[in-house]
Short mmCIF file of C-alpha atoms in Angstrom, two decimals:
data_model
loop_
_atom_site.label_atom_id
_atom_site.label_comp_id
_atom_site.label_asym_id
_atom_site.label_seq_id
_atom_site.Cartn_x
_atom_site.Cartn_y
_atom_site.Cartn_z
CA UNK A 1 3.81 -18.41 -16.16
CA UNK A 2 3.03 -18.52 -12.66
CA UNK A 3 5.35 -20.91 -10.25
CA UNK A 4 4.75 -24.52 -10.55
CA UNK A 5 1.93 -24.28 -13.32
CA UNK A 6 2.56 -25.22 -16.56
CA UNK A 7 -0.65 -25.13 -19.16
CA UNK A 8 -0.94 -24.45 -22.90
CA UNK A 9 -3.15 -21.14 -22.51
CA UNK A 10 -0.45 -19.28 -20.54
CA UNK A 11 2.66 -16.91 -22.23
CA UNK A 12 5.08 -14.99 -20.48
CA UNK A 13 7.17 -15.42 -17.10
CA UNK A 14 6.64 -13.41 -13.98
CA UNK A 15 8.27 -10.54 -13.18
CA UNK A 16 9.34 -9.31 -9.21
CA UNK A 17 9.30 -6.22 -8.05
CA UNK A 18 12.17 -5.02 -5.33
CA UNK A 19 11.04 -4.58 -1.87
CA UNK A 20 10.30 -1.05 -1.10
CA UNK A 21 13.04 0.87 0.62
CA UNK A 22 10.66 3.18 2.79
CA UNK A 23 8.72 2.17 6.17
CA UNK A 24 6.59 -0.68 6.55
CA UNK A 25 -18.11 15.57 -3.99
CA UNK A 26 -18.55 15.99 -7.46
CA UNK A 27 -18.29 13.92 -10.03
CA UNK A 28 -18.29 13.47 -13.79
CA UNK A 29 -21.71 12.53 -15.35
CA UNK A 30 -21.93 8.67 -15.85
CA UNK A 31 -23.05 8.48 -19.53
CA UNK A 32 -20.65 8.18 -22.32
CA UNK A 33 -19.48 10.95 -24.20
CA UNK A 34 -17.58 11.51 -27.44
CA UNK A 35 -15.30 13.54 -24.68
CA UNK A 36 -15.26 10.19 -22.74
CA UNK A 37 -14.05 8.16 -25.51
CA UNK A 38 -11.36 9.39 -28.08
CA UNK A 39 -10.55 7.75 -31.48
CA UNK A 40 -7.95 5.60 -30.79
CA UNK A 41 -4.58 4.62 -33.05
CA UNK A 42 -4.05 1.97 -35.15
CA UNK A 43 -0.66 2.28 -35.41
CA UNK A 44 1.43 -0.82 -34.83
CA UNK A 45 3.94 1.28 -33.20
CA UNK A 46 2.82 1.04 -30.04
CA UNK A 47 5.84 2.96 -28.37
CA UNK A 48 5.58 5.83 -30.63
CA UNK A 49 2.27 6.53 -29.70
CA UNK A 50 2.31 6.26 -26.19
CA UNK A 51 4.63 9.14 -23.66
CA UNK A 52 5.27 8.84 -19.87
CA UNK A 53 4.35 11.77 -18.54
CA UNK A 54 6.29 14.07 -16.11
CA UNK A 55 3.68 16.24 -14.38
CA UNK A 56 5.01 18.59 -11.43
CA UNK A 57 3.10 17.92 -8.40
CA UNK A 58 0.51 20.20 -6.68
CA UNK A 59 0.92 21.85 -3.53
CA UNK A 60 -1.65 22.74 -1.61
CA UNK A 61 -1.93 26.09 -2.25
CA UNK A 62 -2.36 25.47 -5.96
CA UNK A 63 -5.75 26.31 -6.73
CA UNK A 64 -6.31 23.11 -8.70
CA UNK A 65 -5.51 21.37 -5.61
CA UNK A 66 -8.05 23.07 -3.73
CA UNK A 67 -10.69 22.60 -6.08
CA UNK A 68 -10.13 18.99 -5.97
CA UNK A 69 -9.17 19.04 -1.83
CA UNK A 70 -11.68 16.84 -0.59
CA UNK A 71 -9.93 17.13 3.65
CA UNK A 72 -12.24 16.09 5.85
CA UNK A 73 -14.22 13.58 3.78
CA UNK A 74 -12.41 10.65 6.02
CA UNK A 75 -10.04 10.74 8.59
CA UNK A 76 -6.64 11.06 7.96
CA UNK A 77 -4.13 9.50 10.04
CA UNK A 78 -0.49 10.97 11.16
CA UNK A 79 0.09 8.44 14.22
CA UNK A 80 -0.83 4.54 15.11
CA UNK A 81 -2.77 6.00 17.86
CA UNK A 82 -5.02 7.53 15.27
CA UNK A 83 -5.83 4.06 13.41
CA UNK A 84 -8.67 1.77 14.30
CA UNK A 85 -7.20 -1.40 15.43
CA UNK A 86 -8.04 -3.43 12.56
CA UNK A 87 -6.58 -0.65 10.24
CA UNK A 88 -3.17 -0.70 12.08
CA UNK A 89 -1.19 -3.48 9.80
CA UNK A 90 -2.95 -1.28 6.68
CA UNK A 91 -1.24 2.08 8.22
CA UNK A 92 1.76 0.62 9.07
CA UNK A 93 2.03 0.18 4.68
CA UNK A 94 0.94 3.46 4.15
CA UNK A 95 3.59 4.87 1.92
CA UNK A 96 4.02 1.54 0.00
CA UNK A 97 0.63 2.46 -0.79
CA UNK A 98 1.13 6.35 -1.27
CA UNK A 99 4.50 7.38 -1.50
CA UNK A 100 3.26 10.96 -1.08
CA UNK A 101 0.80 9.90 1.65
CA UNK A 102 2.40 12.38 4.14
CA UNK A 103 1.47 15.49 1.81
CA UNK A 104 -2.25 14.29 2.80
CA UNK A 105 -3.49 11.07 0.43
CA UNK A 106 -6.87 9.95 1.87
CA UNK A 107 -8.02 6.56 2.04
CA UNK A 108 -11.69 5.29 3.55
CA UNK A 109 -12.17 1.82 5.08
CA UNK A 110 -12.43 0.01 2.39
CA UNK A 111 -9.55 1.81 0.52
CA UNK A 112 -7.39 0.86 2.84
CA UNK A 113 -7.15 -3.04 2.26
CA UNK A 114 -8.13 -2.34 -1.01
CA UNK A 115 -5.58 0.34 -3.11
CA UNK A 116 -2.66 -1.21 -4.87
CA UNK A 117 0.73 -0.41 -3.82
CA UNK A 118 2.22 1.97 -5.58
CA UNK A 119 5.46 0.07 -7.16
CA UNK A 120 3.06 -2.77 -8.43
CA UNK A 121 0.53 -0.26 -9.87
CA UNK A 122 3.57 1.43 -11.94
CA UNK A 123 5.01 -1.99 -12.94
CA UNK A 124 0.82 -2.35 -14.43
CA UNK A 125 0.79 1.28 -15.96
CA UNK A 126 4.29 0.61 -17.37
CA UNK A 127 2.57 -2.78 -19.22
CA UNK A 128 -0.60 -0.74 -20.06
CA UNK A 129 1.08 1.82 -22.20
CA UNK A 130 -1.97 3.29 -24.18
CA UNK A 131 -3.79 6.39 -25.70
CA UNK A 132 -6.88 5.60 -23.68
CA UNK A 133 -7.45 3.12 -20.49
CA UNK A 134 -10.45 2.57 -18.48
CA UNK A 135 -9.73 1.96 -14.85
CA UNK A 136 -13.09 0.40 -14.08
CA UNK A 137 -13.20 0.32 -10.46
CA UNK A 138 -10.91 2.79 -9.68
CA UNK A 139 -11.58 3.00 -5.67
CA UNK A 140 -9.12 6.34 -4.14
CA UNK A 141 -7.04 5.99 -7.45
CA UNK A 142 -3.78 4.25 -6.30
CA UNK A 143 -4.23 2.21 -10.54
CA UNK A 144 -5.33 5.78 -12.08
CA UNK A 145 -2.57 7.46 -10.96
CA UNK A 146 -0.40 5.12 -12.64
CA UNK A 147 -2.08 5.11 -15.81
CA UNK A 148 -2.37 8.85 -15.88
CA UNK A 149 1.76 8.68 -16.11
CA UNK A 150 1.80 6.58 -18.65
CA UNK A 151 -1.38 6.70 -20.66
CA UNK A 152 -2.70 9.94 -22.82
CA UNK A 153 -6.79 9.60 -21.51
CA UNK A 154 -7.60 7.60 -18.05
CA UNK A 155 -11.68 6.55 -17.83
CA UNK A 156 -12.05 6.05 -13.61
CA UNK A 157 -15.30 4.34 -13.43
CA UNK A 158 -16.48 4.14 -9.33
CA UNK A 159 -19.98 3.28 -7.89
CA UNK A 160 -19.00 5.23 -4.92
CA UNK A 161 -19.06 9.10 -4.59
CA UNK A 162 -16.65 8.89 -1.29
CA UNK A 163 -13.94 6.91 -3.20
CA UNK A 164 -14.48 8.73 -6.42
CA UNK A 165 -13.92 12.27 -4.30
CA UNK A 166 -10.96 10.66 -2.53
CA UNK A 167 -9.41 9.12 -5.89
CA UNK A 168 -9.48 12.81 -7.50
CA UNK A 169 -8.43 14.51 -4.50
CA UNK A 170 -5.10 11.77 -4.26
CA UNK A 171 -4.62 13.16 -7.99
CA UNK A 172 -4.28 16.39 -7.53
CA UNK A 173 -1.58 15.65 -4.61
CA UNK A 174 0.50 13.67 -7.76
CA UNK A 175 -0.38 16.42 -9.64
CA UNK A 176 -2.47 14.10 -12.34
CA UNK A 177 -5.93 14.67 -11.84
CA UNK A 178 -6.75 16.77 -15.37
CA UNK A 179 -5.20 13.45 -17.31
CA UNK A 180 -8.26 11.89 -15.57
CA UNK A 181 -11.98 11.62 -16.43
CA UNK A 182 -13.71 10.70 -12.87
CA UNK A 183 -16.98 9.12 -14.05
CA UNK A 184 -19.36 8.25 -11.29
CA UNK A 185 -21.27 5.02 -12.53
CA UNK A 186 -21.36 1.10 -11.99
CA UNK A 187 -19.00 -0.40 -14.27
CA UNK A 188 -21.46 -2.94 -15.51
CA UNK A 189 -23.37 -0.66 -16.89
CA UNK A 190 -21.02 1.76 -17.92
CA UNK A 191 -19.25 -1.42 -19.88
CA UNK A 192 -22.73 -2.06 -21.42
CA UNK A 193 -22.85 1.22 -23.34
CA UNK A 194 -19.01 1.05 -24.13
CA UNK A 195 -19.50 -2.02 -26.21
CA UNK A 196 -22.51 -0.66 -28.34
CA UNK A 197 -20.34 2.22 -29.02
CA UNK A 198 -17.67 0.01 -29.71
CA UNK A 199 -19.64 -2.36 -32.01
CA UNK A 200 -21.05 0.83 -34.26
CA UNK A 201 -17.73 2.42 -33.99
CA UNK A 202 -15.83 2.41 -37.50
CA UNK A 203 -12.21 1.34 -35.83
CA UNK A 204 -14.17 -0.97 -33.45
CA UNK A 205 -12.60 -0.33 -30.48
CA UNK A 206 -13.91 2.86 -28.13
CA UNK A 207 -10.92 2.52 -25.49
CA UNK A 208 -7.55 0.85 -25.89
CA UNK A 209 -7.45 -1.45 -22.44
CA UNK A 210 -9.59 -2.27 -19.47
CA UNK A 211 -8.24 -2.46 -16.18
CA UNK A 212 -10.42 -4.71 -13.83
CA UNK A 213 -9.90 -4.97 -9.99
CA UNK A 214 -13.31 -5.86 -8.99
CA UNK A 215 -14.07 -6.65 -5.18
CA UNK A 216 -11.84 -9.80 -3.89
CA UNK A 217 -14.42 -9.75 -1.22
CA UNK A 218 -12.55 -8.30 1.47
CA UNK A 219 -9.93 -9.33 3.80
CA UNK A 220 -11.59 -12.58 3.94
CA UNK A 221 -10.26 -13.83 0.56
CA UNK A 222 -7.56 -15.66 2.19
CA UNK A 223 -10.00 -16.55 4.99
CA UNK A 224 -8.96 -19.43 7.21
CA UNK A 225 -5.03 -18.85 7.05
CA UNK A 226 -2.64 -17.79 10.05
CA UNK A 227 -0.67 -15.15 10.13
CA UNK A 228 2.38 -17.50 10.18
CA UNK A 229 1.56 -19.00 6.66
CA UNK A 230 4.35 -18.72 4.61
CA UNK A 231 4.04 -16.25 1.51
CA UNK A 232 3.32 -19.02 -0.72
CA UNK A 233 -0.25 -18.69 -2.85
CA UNK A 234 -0.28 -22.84 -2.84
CA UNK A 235 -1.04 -22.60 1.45
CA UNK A 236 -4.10 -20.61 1.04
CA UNK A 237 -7.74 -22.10 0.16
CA UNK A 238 -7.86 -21.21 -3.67
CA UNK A 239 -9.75 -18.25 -5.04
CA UNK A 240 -12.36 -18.74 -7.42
CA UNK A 241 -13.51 -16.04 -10.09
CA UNK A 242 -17.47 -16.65 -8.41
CA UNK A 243 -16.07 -14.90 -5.36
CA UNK A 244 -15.93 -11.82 -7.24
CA UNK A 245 -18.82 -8.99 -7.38
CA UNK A 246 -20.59 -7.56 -8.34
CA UNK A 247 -21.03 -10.38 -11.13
CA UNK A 248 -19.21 -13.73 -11.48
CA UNK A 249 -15.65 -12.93 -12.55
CA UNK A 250 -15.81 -14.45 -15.97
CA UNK A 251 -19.10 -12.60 -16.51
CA UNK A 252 -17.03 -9.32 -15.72
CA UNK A 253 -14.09 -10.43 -17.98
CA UNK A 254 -16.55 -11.46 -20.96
CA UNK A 255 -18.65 -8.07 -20.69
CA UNK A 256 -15.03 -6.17 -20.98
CA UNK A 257 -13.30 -8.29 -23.66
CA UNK A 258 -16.25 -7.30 -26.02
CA UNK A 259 -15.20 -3.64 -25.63
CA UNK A 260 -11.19 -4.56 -26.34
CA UNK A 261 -9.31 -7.92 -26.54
CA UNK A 262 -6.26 -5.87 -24.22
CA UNK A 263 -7.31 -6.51 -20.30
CA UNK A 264 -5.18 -6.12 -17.68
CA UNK A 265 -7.43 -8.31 -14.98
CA UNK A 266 -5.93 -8.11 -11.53
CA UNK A 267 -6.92 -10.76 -8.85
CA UNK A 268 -5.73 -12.12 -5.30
CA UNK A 269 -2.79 -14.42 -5.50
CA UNK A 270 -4.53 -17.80 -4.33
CA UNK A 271 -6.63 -17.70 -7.76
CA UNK A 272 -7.69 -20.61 -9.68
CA UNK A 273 -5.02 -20.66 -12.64
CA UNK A 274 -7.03 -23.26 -14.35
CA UNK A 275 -9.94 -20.64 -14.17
CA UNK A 276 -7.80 -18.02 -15.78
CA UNK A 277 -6.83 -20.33 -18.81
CA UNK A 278 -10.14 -21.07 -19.02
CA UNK A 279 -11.00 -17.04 -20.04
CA UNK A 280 -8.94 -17.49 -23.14
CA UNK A 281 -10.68 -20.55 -24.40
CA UNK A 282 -14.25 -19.69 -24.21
CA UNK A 283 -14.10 -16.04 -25.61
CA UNK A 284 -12.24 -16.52 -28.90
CA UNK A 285 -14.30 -14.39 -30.79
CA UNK A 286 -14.61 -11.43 -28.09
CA UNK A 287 -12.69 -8.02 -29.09
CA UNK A 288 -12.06 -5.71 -32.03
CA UNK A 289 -9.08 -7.45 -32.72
CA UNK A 290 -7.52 -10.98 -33.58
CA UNK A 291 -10.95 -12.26 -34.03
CA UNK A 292 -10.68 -16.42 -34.31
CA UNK A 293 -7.00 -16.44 -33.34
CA UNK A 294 -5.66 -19.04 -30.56
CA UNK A 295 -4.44 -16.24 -27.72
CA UNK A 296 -2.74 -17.04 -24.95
CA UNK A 297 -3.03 -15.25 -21.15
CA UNK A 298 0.75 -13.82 -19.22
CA UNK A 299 0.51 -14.12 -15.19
CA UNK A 300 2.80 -11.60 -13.81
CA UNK A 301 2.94 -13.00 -9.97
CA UNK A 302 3.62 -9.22 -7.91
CA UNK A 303 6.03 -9.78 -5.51
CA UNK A 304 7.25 -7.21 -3.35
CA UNK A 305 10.10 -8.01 -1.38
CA UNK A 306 9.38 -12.24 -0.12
CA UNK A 307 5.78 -11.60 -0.19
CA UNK A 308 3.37 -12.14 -3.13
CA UNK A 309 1.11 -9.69 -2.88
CA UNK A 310 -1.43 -10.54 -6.23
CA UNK A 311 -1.40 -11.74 -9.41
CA UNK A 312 -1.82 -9.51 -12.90
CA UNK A 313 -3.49 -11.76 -15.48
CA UNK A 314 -2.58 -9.83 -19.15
CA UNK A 315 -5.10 -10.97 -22.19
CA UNK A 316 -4.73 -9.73 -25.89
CA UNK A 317 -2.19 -7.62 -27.00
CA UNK A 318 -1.01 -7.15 -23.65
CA UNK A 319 0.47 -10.50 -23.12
CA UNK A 320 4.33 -11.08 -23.90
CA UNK A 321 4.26 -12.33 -27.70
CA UNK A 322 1.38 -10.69 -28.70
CA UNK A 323 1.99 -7.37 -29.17
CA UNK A 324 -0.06 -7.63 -32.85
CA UNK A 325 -3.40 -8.22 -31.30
CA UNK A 326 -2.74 -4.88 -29.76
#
């Protein structure tokens, strides 16, 4: 569990990632298909199922590159003279964010403070081992290019057709981009259709895991705090799921769980623990799987070096101990 919490809904420990050794168009139609959504496994042999995969990157001369080269879109930036000035401590992280970002990853505004760094997306994908994962706001693709290394079928759901061009054209430079289906649609929606067709569907389950990074907001989530705080989630004004959009965050979670009981939900690290627990206790019956059972949530604090960067909240079979509601 998380430092200094202790509560009966919560599994696991947290895990710490190293610090980083480096310096500090078109898209898919938006309704579901039967090409969308695979039959998924039962198997209880989760391992055996799922394969990392080793794909050899593009180059830009690779045709499939070039179909997918979306230069030009947004700026990108080689030097801090380059950067607007409230992009600079973003740039200054760039390869923590892409560790290929010098063969030309693309990020716009709002991917900049937004994209996961790449060591705590793999440490996710690694977790989210499955046949078929929806990334449902997949922004320029720094989660989806995880999962597509880990997972057999990626789902990345974006509203915008910017980010969705950027997050296939950052693909292609990791050489991923035909494990993933870009689909071009609001997630709420999207998740609407996913649970009819999950509810009808004879296995009852149309995907294997969700992964939700909704909006924190902005920069602003920690809004109030000075740049001298110390890396410590208990100094900042908390984070409550209602700050999330585009619907409250336990809406979100609730509208997902009835699609699969296995959600990887990641949120800012000054959240409201007592609003995670809470999740797990008023959506017992939610989910193909382990209908009626008492579940418990893991909190995997991300750390990367002395700073806490987020928190990864694991539900269903995704959480340490619960492998069978998988």
């Amino acid at each position: 569990m998380a430092k200094g919490k202790s509560r009966s809904n919560f599994t696991g420990v947290s895990r710490f990632l190293d610090a980083l050794k480096t310096d500090a168009g078109s898209a898919s139609p938006s309704q579901i298909s039967d090409s969308t959504i695979k039959e998924t496994d039962d198997s209880d042999d989760r391992q055996a199922k799922k394969r990392k995969t080793d794909t050899p990157k593009l180059l830009p001369s690779d045709s499939a590159y070039q179909s997918y080269d979306a230069t030009g879109v947004v700026p990108f930036y080689t030097k801090s003279s380059q950067v607007p000035e409230d992009l600079m401590k973003y740039f200054s992280q760039r390869r923590r964010y892409f560790s290929l970002y010098d063969q030309g990853c693309l990020l716009d505004r709002v991917g900049w403070y937004s994209v996961t760094p790449e060591l705590i997306a793999n440490q996710i994908a690694e977790r989210c081992r499955c046949d078929t994962i929806v990334d449902a706001f997949c922004g320029v693709g720094g989660n989806a290019i995880a999962f597509a290394q880990t997972c057999e079928h990626v789902i990345a759901i974006d509203n915008d057709e910017t980010r969705l061009r950027l997050a296939r054209h950052n693909a292609a430079i990791y050489g991923v981009a035909d494990r993933i289906e870009f689909v071009l649609d609001d997630f709420i929606q999207f998740a609407k259709t996913l649970v009819r067709r999950s509810e009808t569907r004879k296995g009852g389950r149309a995907v294997d895991v969700i992964f939700l990074s909704p909006p924190w907001g902005g920069p602003s989530y920690l809004h109030g705090t000075s740049p001298n705080t110390p890396p410590d989630a208990s100094q900042y004004p908390e984070f409550r799921l209602s700050d999330i959009t585009p619907i409250h965050g336990s809406e979100l979670f609730k509208l997902a769980e009835r699609a699969t009981p296995n959600i990887a939900y990641y949120l800012p690290r000054n959240t409201n623990l007592q609003e995670i627990s809470d999740l797990v206790t008023t959506t017992e019956e939610g989910g193909a799987k382990g209908k009626g059972k008492a579940r418990m949530v893991e909190v995997e604090e991300e750390w990367m070096g002395e700073k806490l960067k987020a928190l990864t909240c694991y539900f269903g079979g995704l959480a340490q101990g619960q492998e069978d509601l998988f």
